[in-house]
Amino acid sequence: MAVKGLRKAIARYGAPTAGCVVALLALTGCLGSPGAPERRGGLWVNPDNPAARHARDQRRAGRYADARLMRRIADEPLAEWLGPNPRDRVRLVTESAAREHRTPVLVAYHIPYRDCGHYSAGGARNDREYLDWIREIVSGIGDRKAIVVLEPDAVAQVVDGCVPERLRGPRLALLRDAVAMLSAPPGTQVYLDAGNPGWIRNTQRLVEPLWESGIEQADGFSLNVSNFQPTQLTRAYGHRLSTQLGGAHFIIDTSRNGNGPLTRGGEGRADDAKGGARDDAKGGGGSAGHPGTGAGTRHRVVGGEENWCNPPGRALGEPPSTRTGDPSIDAYLWIKRPGESDGTCNGGPPAGRWWTEYALDLARNAKARHR
């Protein structure tokens, strides 16, 4: 894979893949807080994240068992989803993380015609406004470290046809410009989103759009954002796509995939090697954060609701870590913030809003190895 600049080439191909991997320059470092797991590899934990605030509220109310469950989310590094006028927020987050010698995860989710007008409709009004928004992120980061997940769903929605044909080429060109701008600072790692294995089943269909979107300038691609696909399945899918892209690295969102996706039988298993839905059906897809959660044009329906949108019985997955044991996978991350709704479906509040009951269920259902 053609990688951006000499720094990336040296980092990716000139270092061992075990221990403190040079390819993870922006991720490595020791956590300073007592007892913090070394597995995090320097990822920043926001002490005032939504789960932390609710854990404190529950403890003050005497709900100690719920507070302990909520800490399973609160104590982990969660991504920061960026809203309008992001410069000041990005500066605050990156400065806070830098003081602790850690690296925050940021999500840029503001593409024009975002989410094809569904649950997370919105985004920038035009290309110029979008690139100004990206410039604010770059300015806010400065010379500090950051991981940026760029535009969940944006490429896959081009492939599945939900983006009108007249907007497809301009969207990919806009993503290329965004990748170039975000990847210019040496401390920033950029991952262009590539959907999930239950959505675009044939990875070859993603290759050309990813090239057109500037994947060669990025640090890799992201998978399973706000999705429930099992890690094993997503890992295999990522390796296929990586090979087709010439060895691109990738990251996986494991925030809610501990029980895999909801199936027609009403359950789902984390070791389910099939999972997902037919190609182009979004099947378990969708992104969530500020302001909400993504949705494609067609969804697999289970019990009258989309199976990707606040499905019951799901669980936290592998905790965030840069120590994946796989040289092609740079990190497992909690990109979707567990406890934030996917949308007004299956009893949930509007997309991106906090839902305490759902957060507690995710934590309660987490397997011992994921706690």
Short mmCIF file of C-alpha atoms in Angstrom, two decimals:
data_model
loop_
_atom_site.label_atom_id
_atom_site.label_comp_id
_atom_site.label_asym_id
_atom_site.label_seq_id
_atom_site.Cartn_x
_atom_site.Cartn_y
_atom_site.Cartn_z
CA MET A 1 0.00 0.00 0.00
CA ALA A 2 1.23 3.49 -0.76
CA VAL A 3 1.50 5.23 2.58
CA LYS A 4 1.52 8.91 3.29
CA GLY A 5 4.94 10.44 3.66
CA LEU A 6 8.29 9.15 4.87
CA ARG A 7 7.21 9.19 8.51
CA LYS A 8 4.36 6.76 7.81
CA ALA A 9 6.49 4.55 5.60
CA ILE A 10 9.15 4.22 8.29
CA ALA A 11 6.59 3.68 11.02
CA ARG A 12 4.66 1.04 9.14
CA TYR A 13 7.37 -1.01 7.51
CA GLY A 14 10.51 -0.34 9.50
CA ALA A 15 9.47 -1.51 12.94
CA PRO A 16 8.69 -4.80 14.69
CA THR A 17 5.04 -5.67 15.13
CA ALA A 18 5.22 -6.77 18.75
CA GLY A 19 5.58 -4.80 21.95
CA CYS A 20 5.73 -1.03 21.60
CA VAL A 21 5.00 -0.85 17.86
CA VAL A 22 6.44 2.17 16.09
CA ALA A 23 3.51 2.01 13.65
CA LEU A 24 1.37 3.11 16.59
CA LEU A 25 3.36 6.24 17.35
CA ALA A 26 0.24 8.26 18.07
CA LEU A 27 -1.19 5.56 20.29
CA THR A 28 1.63 4.37 22.47
CA GLY A 29 2.52 5.46 25.95
CA CYS A 30 1.84 4.45 29.51
CA LEU A 31 -1.24 5.42 31.40
CA GLY A 32 -0.39 7.39 34.48
CA SER A 33 -3.39 6.62 36.68
CA PRO A 34 -2.89 3.91 39.31
CA GLY A 35 -4.07 0.47 38.22
CA ALA A 36 -4.89 1.53 34.66
CA PRO A 37 -4.58 -1.47 32.34
CA GLU A 38 -1.48 -1.34 30.17
CA ARG A 39 -3.53 -2.86 27.37
CA ARG A 40 -5.01 0.55 26.55
CA GLY A 41 -1.70 1.59 25.07
CA GLY A 42 -2.07 5.26 25.91
CA LEU A 43 -5.67 5.83 24.86
CA TRP A 44 -7.26 8.74 26.72
CA VAL A 45 -10.14 8.25 29.14
CA ASN A 46 -12.36 11.32 29.52
CA PRO A 47 -13.15 11.45 33.27
CA ASP A 48 -16.34 13.38 32.50
CA ASN A 49 -17.76 11.13 29.79
CA PRO A 50 -21.54 10.48 29.89
CA ALA A 51 -21.19 7.10 31.58
CA ALA A 52 -18.94 8.60 34.28
CA ARG A 53 -21.47 11.31 35.02
CA HIS A 54 -24.30 8.79 35.30
CA ALA A 55 -22.20 6.49 37.48
CA ARG A 56 -21.66 9.36 39.91
CA ASP A 57 -25.38 10.18 39.87
CA GLN A 58 -26.30 6.58 40.62
CA ARG A 59 -23.84 6.34 43.46
CA ARG A 60 -25.20 9.53 45.03
CA ALA A 61 -28.71 8.05 44.73
CA GLY A 62 -27.59 4.89 46.52
CA ARG A 63 -27.85 2.65 43.43
CA TYR A 64 -24.44 1.11 44.01
CA ALA A 65 -24.91 -1.98 41.83
CA ASP A 66 -25.90 0.18 38.85
CA ALA A 67 -23.00 2.51 39.53
CA ARG A 68 -20.58 -0.43 39.41
CA LEU A 69 -22.07 -1.60 36.11
CA MET A 70 -21.80 1.87 34.65
CA ARG A 71 -18.12 2.07 35.58
CA ARG A 72 -17.50 -0.76 33.07
CA ILE A 73 -18.20 1.86 30.42
CA ALA A 74 -17.05 4.99 32.23
CA ASP A 75 -13.52 3.72 32.91
CA GLU A 76 -12.77 2.96 29.26
CA PRO A 77 -11.50 5.26 26.46
CA LEU A 78 -14.54 6.42 24.48
CA ALA A 79 -14.50 8.30 21.21
CA GLU A 80 -15.41 11.99 21.10
CA TRP A 81 -17.96 12.78 18.38
CA LEU A 82 -17.55 16.28 17.02
CA GLY A 83 -20.38 18.72 16.46
CA PRO A 84 -20.61 22.17 14.89
CA ASN A 85 -17.70 24.59 15.41
CA PRO A 86 -15.39 21.85 16.65
CA ARG A 87 -12.14 23.80 17.09
CA ASP A 88 -12.48 24.65 20.77
CA ARG A 89 -13.76 21.20 21.71
CA VAL A 90 -10.96 19.48 19.82
CA ARG A 91 -8.36 21.74 21.43
CA LEU A 92 -9.74 21.03 24.91
CA VAL A 93 -9.80 17.27 24.34
CA THR A 94 -6.34 17.03 22.79
CA GLU A 95 -4.77 19.31 25.39
CA SER A 96 -6.35 17.30 28.21
CA ALA A 97 -5.08 14.08 26.70
CA ALA A 98 -1.61 15.50 26.04
CA ARG A 99 -1.22 16.51 29.67
CA GLU A 100 -1.62 12.84 30.56
CA HIS A 101 0.57 11.67 27.65
CA ARG A 102 -2.37 9.89 26.09
CA THR A 103 -4.17 9.94 22.77
CA PRO A 104 -7.86 10.76 22.23
CA VAL A 105 -10.13 9.24 19.59
CA LEU A 106 -12.14 11.77 17.57
CA VAL A 107 -14.96 11.08 15.11
CA ALA A 108 -15.55 13.45 12.19
CA TYR A 109 -19.18 13.00 11.11
CA HIS A 110 -20.43 16.02 9.19
CA ILE A 111 -20.41 15.07 5.49
CA PRO A 112 -23.05 16.80 3.33
CA TYR A 113 -26.18 14.66 2.85
CA ARG A 114 -25.14 12.77 5.97
CA ASP A 115 -26.82 9.42 6.55
CA CYS A 116 -28.82 9.84 3.34
CA GLY A 117 -31.39 11.86 5.24
CA HIS A 118 -32.27 9.18 7.80
CA TYR A 119 -31.89 9.11 11.61
CA SER A 120 -28.71 11.20 11.53
CA ALA A 121 -29.69 13.52 8.70
CA GLY A 122 -27.76 16.74 8.63
CA GLY A 123 -24.12 17.55 8.15
CA ALA A 124 -22.59 20.45 6.28
CA ARG A 125 -24.74 22.35 3.80
CA ASN A 126 -22.11 22.26 1.06
CA ASP A 127 -18.53 21.25 0.29
CA ARG A 128 -17.02 24.59 1.28
CA GLU A 129 -18.70 24.53 4.68
CA TYR A 130 -17.52 20.96 5.20
CA LEU A 131 -13.88 21.71 4.44
CA ASP A 132 -14.01 24.72 6.74
CA TRP A 133 -15.27 22.35 9.43
CA ILE A 134 -12.36 19.98 8.76
CA ARG A 135 -9.93 22.91 8.99
CA GLU A 136 -11.29 23.66 12.45
CA ILE A 137 -10.50 20.11 13.53
CA VAL A 138 -6.97 20.36 12.16
CA SER A 139 -6.48 23.68 13.92
CA GLY A 140 -7.83 22.28 17.19
CA ILE A 141 -5.49 19.30 17.09
CA GLY A 142 -2.41 21.36 16.36
CA ASP A 143 0.77 19.39 16.95
CA ARG A 144 -0.83 17.10 19.52
CA LYS A 145 -1.70 13.42 19.05
CA ALA A 146 -5.13 12.28 17.92
CA ILE A 147 -6.82 9.39 16.17
CA VAL A 148 -9.53 10.55 13.75
CA VAL A 149 -12.24 8.21 12.46
CA LEU A 150 -13.42 9.89 9.29
CA GLU A 151 -17.09 9.86 8.28
CA PRO A 152 -18.74 6.62 9.38
CA ASP A 153 -20.90 5.17 6.59
CA ALA A 154 -19.91 7.76 3.97
CA VAL A 155 -18.12 5.41 1.57
CA ALA A 156 -20.39 2.40 2.09
CA GLN A 157 -23.45 4.56 1.40
CA VAL A 158 -21.95 5.43 -1.97
CA VAL A 159 -21.46 1.74 -2.70
CA ASP A 160 -24.93 0.65 -1.58
CA GLY A 161 -26.59 3.32 -3.74
CA CYS A 162 -28.29 5.40 -1.07
CA VAL A 163 -26.26 8.45 -2.10
CA PRO A 164 -27.72 9.87 -5.34
CA GLU A 165 -25.51 9.25 -8.35
CA ARG A 166 -24.87 12.96 -8.92
CA LEU A 167 -23.39 13.25 -5.39
CA ARG A 168 -21.21 10.14 -5.38
CA GLY A 169 -18.14 11.46 -7.20
CA PRO A 170 -18.18 14.79 -5.34
CA ARG A 171 -18.51 12.97 -2.00
CA LEU A 172 -15.47 10.79 -2.65
CA ALA A 173 -13.46 13.81 -3.80
CA LEU A 174 -14.49 15.65 -0.65
CA LEU A 175 -13.33 12.75 1.49
CA ARG A 176 -10.00 12.76 -0.32
CA ASP A 177 -9.54 16.44 0.54
CA ALA A 178 -10.50 15.75 4.16
CA VAL A 179 -8.03 12.87 4.43
CA ALA A 180 -5.24 15.05 3.03
CA MET A 181 -5.97 17.88 5.45
CA LEU A 182 -6.36 15.71 8.54
CA SER A 183 -3.34 13.54 7.85
CA ALA A 184 -0.94 16.46 7.35
CA PRO A 185 -0.13 17.01 11.06
CA PRO A 186 2.46 14.41 12.14
CA GLY A 187 0.65 13.46 15.33
CA THR A 188 -2.69 12.64 13.72
CA GLN A 189 -3.73 9.18 12.58
CA VAL A 190 -6.66 9.04 10.17
CA TYR A 191 -8.90 6.04 9.48
CA LEU A 192 -11.41 6.26 6.64
CA ASP A 193 -14.59 4.35 7.43
CA ALA A 194 -15.40 1.27 5.34
CA GLY A 195 -18.69 0.04 6.82
CA ASN A 196 -19.07 -3.45 8.24
CA PRO A 197 -19.16 -7.08 7.11
CA GLY A 198 -22.95 -7.28 7.37
CA TRP A 199 -23.42 -4.42 4.91
CA ILE A 200 -21.20 -4.58 1.82
CA ARG A 201 -20.44 -8.30 1.78
CA ASN A 202 -18.16 -8.17 -1.27
CA THR A 203 -15.11 -6.21 -0.12
CA GLN A 204 -13.93 -5.72 -3.70
CA ARG A 205 -16.78 -3.27 -4.21
CA LEU A 206 -15.24 -0.96 -1.60
CA VAL A 207 -11.77 -0.88 -3.08
CA GLU A 208 -12.17 1.69 -5.86
CA PRO A 209 -14.29 4.09 -3.77
CA LEU A 210 -11.72 3.93 -0.97
CA TRP A 211 -8.90 4.70 -3.39
CA GLU A 212 -10.92 7.60 -4.76
CA SER A 213 -11.41 8.78 -1.18
CA GLY A 214 -7.68 8.98 -0.50
CA ILE A 215 -7.08 5.80 1.49
CA GLU A 216 -3.42 5.87 0.43
CA GLN A 217 -2.96 9.11 2.39
CA ALA A 218 -4.66 7.74 5.49
CA ASP A 219 -3.36 5.38 8.15
CA GLY A 220 -6.00 2.84 7.21
CA PHE A 221 -9.73 2.18 7.48
CA SER A 222 -12.26 1.63 10.26
CA LEU A 223 -14.83 -1.16 10.51
CA ASN A 224 -17.95 -1.95 12.51
CA VAL A 225 -18.58 1.58 13.75
CA SER A 226 -21.75 1.48 15.86
CA ASN A 227 -22.30 -2.05 14.61
CA PHE A 228 -22.66 -5.38 16.38
CA GLN A 229 -20.73 -7.70 14.07
CA PRO A 230 -18.48 -10.15 15.96
CA THR A 231 -14.80 -9.30 16.18
CA GLN A 232 -13.74 -12.58 14.59
CA LEU A 233 -15.94 -11.98 11.55
CA THR A 234 -14.89 -8.33 11.28
CA ARG A 235 -11.23 -9.24 11.59
CA ALA A 236 -11.47 -11.69 8.67
CA TYR A 237 -13.41 -9.13 6.61
CA GLY A 238 -10.79 -6.50 7.38
CA HIS A 239 -7.97 -8.76 6.30
CA ARG A 240 -9.64 -9.39 2.95
CA LEU A 241 -10.11 -5.68 2.36
CA SER A 242 -6.59 -4.93 3.60
CA THR A 243 -5.10 -7.35 1.08
CA GLN A 244 -7.13 -5.79 -1.73
CA LEU A 245 -5.82 -2.36 -0.68
CA GLY A 246 -2.20 -3.46 -0.67
CA GLY A 247 -1.79 -4.02 3.06
CA ALA A 248 -3.77 -1.19 4.62
CA HIS A 249 -4.08 -1.28 8.41
CA PHE A 250 -7.45 -1.06 10.12
CA ILE A 251 -9.25 -0.53 13.42
CA ILE A 252 -12.41 -2.21 14.72
CA ASP A 253 -15.22 -0.80 16.84
CA THR A 254 -15.88 -3.42 19.53
CA SER A 255 -18.05 -1.25 21.75
CA ARG A 256 -21.26 -3.29 21.51
CA ASN A 257 -20.41 -6.52 19.70
CA GLY A 258 -20.01 -8.82 22.71
CA ASN A 259 -23.13 -10.81 21.74
CA GLY A 260 -22.90 -10.19 18.02
CA PRO A 261 -25.85 -8.85 16.01
CA LEU A 262 -29.49 -9.56 16.69
CA THR A 263 -30.73 -12.42 14.53
CA ARG A 264 -34.21 -13.38 13.44
CA GLY A 265 -34.35 -15.75 16.37
CA GLY A 266 -33.96 -12.76 18.67
CA GLU A 267 -30.45 -13.64 19.79
CA GLY A 268 -26.93 -13.32 18.53
CA ARG A 269 -23.63 -14.95 19.39
CA ALA A 270 -20.25 -13.27 19.51
CA ASP A 271 -18.69 -16.32 17.87
CA ASP A 272 -21.24 -16.38 15.04
CA ALA A 273 -19.11 -16.61 11.93
CA LYS A 274 -21.99 -15.76 9.64
CA GLY A 275 -23.78 -12.76 11.09
CA GLY A 276 -24.90 -9.73 9.18
CA ALA A 277 -27.32 -9.37 6.33
CA ARG A 278 -27.34 -9.62 2.59
CA ASP A 279 -25.07 -7.34 0.59
CA ASP A 280 -26.34 -3.77 0.31
CA ALA A 281 -28.95 -4.19 3.05
CA LYS A 282 -27.03 -2.32 5.72
CA GLY A 283 -27.75 -5.21 8.10
CA GLY A 284 -26.60 -4.09 11.50
CA GLY A 285 -25.06 -0.96 10.11
CA GLY A 286 -25.32 2.54 11.37
CA SER A 287 -23.18 5.03 13.17
CA ALA A 288 -23.92 6.91 16.30
CA GLY A 289 -22.65 9.87 18.24
CA HIS A 290 -23.12 13.58 17.96
CA PRO A 291 -25.69 14.16 16.73
CA GLY A 292 -26.92 10.67 16.03
CA THR A 293 -26.73 7.34 14.34
CA GLY A 294 -26.38 6.42 10.72
CA ALA A 295 -28.82 4.47 8.64
CA GLY A 296 -28.73 3.18 5.09
CA THR A 297 -31.55 3.13 2.62
CA ARG A 298 -32.64 -0.42 3.36
CA HIS A 299 -32.44 -2.33 6.62
CA ARG A 300 -32.84 -5.86 7.71
CA VAL A 301 -35.93 -5.99 9.89
CA VAL A 302 -36.28 -8.16 12.98
CA GLY A 303 -39.58 -8.15 14.82
CA GLY A 304 -40.72 -5.01 13.03
CA GLU A 305 -37.63 -2.94 13.86
CA GLU A 306 -34.23 -2.52 12.20
CA ASN A 307 -31.85 -5.03 13.77
CA TRP A 308 -29.07 -2.46 13.94
CA CYS A 309 -31.07 0.12 15.88
CA ASN A 310 -31.01 -0.34 19.68
CA PRO A 311 -31.41 -4.12 19.43
CA PRO A 312 -32.08 -5.77 22.80
CA GLY A 313 -29.75 -8.24 24.47
CA ARG A 314 -26.49 -6.82 23.16
CA ALA A 315 -23.27 -6.62 25.20
CA LEU A 316 -20.02 -4.71 25.51
CA GLY A 317 -17.23 -6.21 23.43
CA GLU A 318 -13.46 -6.32 23.77
CA PRO A 319 -12.20 -3.33 25.76
CA PRO A 320 -10.34 -0.64 23.81
CA SER A 321 -6.74 -1.55 23.20
CA THR A 322 -3.87 -0.88 20.84
CA ARG A 323 -2.42 -4.28 21.70
CA THR A 324 -4.44 -6.44 19.35
CA GLY A 325 -1.94 -9.19 18.68
CA ASP A 326 -2.48 -8.64 14.94
CA PRO A 327 0.02 -6.52 13.01
CA SER A 328 -2.68 -5.32 10.60
CA ILE A 329 -5.11 -4.20 13.30
CA ASP A 330 -3.94 -1.00 14.95
CA ALA A 331 -6.59 -0.97 17.67
CA TYR A 332 -9.87 -2.19 19.04
CA LEU A 333 -11.79 0.97 19.95
CA TRP A 334 -15.11 1.97 21.47
CA ILE A 335 -16.04 4.40 18.72
CA LYS A 336 -19.75 4.20 19.31
CA ARG A 337 -20.26 5.35 22.90
CA PRO A 338 -22.14 2.57 24.70
CA GLY A 339 -25.34 3.98 26.14
CA GLU A 340 -26.06 6.52 23.41
CA SER A 341 -29.16 5.72 21.40
CA ASP A 342 -29.16 4.66 17.76
CA GLY A 343 -32.44 6.48 17.16
CA THR A 344 -36.14 6.45 17.93
CA CYS A 345 -36.51 2.71 17.45
CA ASN A 346 -36.92 -0.24 19.81
CA GLY A 347 -37.96 2.19 22.53
CA GLY A 348 -34.91 4.43 22.27
CA PRO A 349 -34.67 8.23 22.54
CA PRO A 350 -33.47 10.32 19.56
CA ALA A 351 -30.14 9.38 18.02
CA GLY A 352 -27.14 10.29 20.13
CA ARG A 353 -29.12 10.81 23.34
CA TRP A 354 -28.08 9.00 26.49
CA TRP A 355 -30.16 5.93 27.45
CA THR A 356 -29.28 4.66 30.91
CA GLU A 357 -31.25 1.42 30.72
CA TYR A 358 -29.57 0.38 27.49
CA ALA A 359 -26.12 1.21 28.86
CA LEU A 360 -26.77 -0.93 31.94
CA ASP A 361 -27.94 -3.83 29.79
CA LEU A 362 -24.78 -3.64 27.67
CA ALA A 363 -22.61 -3.73 30.79
CA ARG A 364 -24.68 -6.41 32.51
CA ASN A 365 -24.53 -8.69 29.47
CA ALA A 366 -20.78 -8.31 28.96
CA LYS A 367 -18.85 -11.53 29.18
CA ALA A 368 -16.23 -11.83 31.90
CA ARG A 369 -13.37 -11.60 29.40
CA HIS A 370 -14.73 -8.27 28.16
CA ARG A 371 -15.00 -6.63 31.58
#
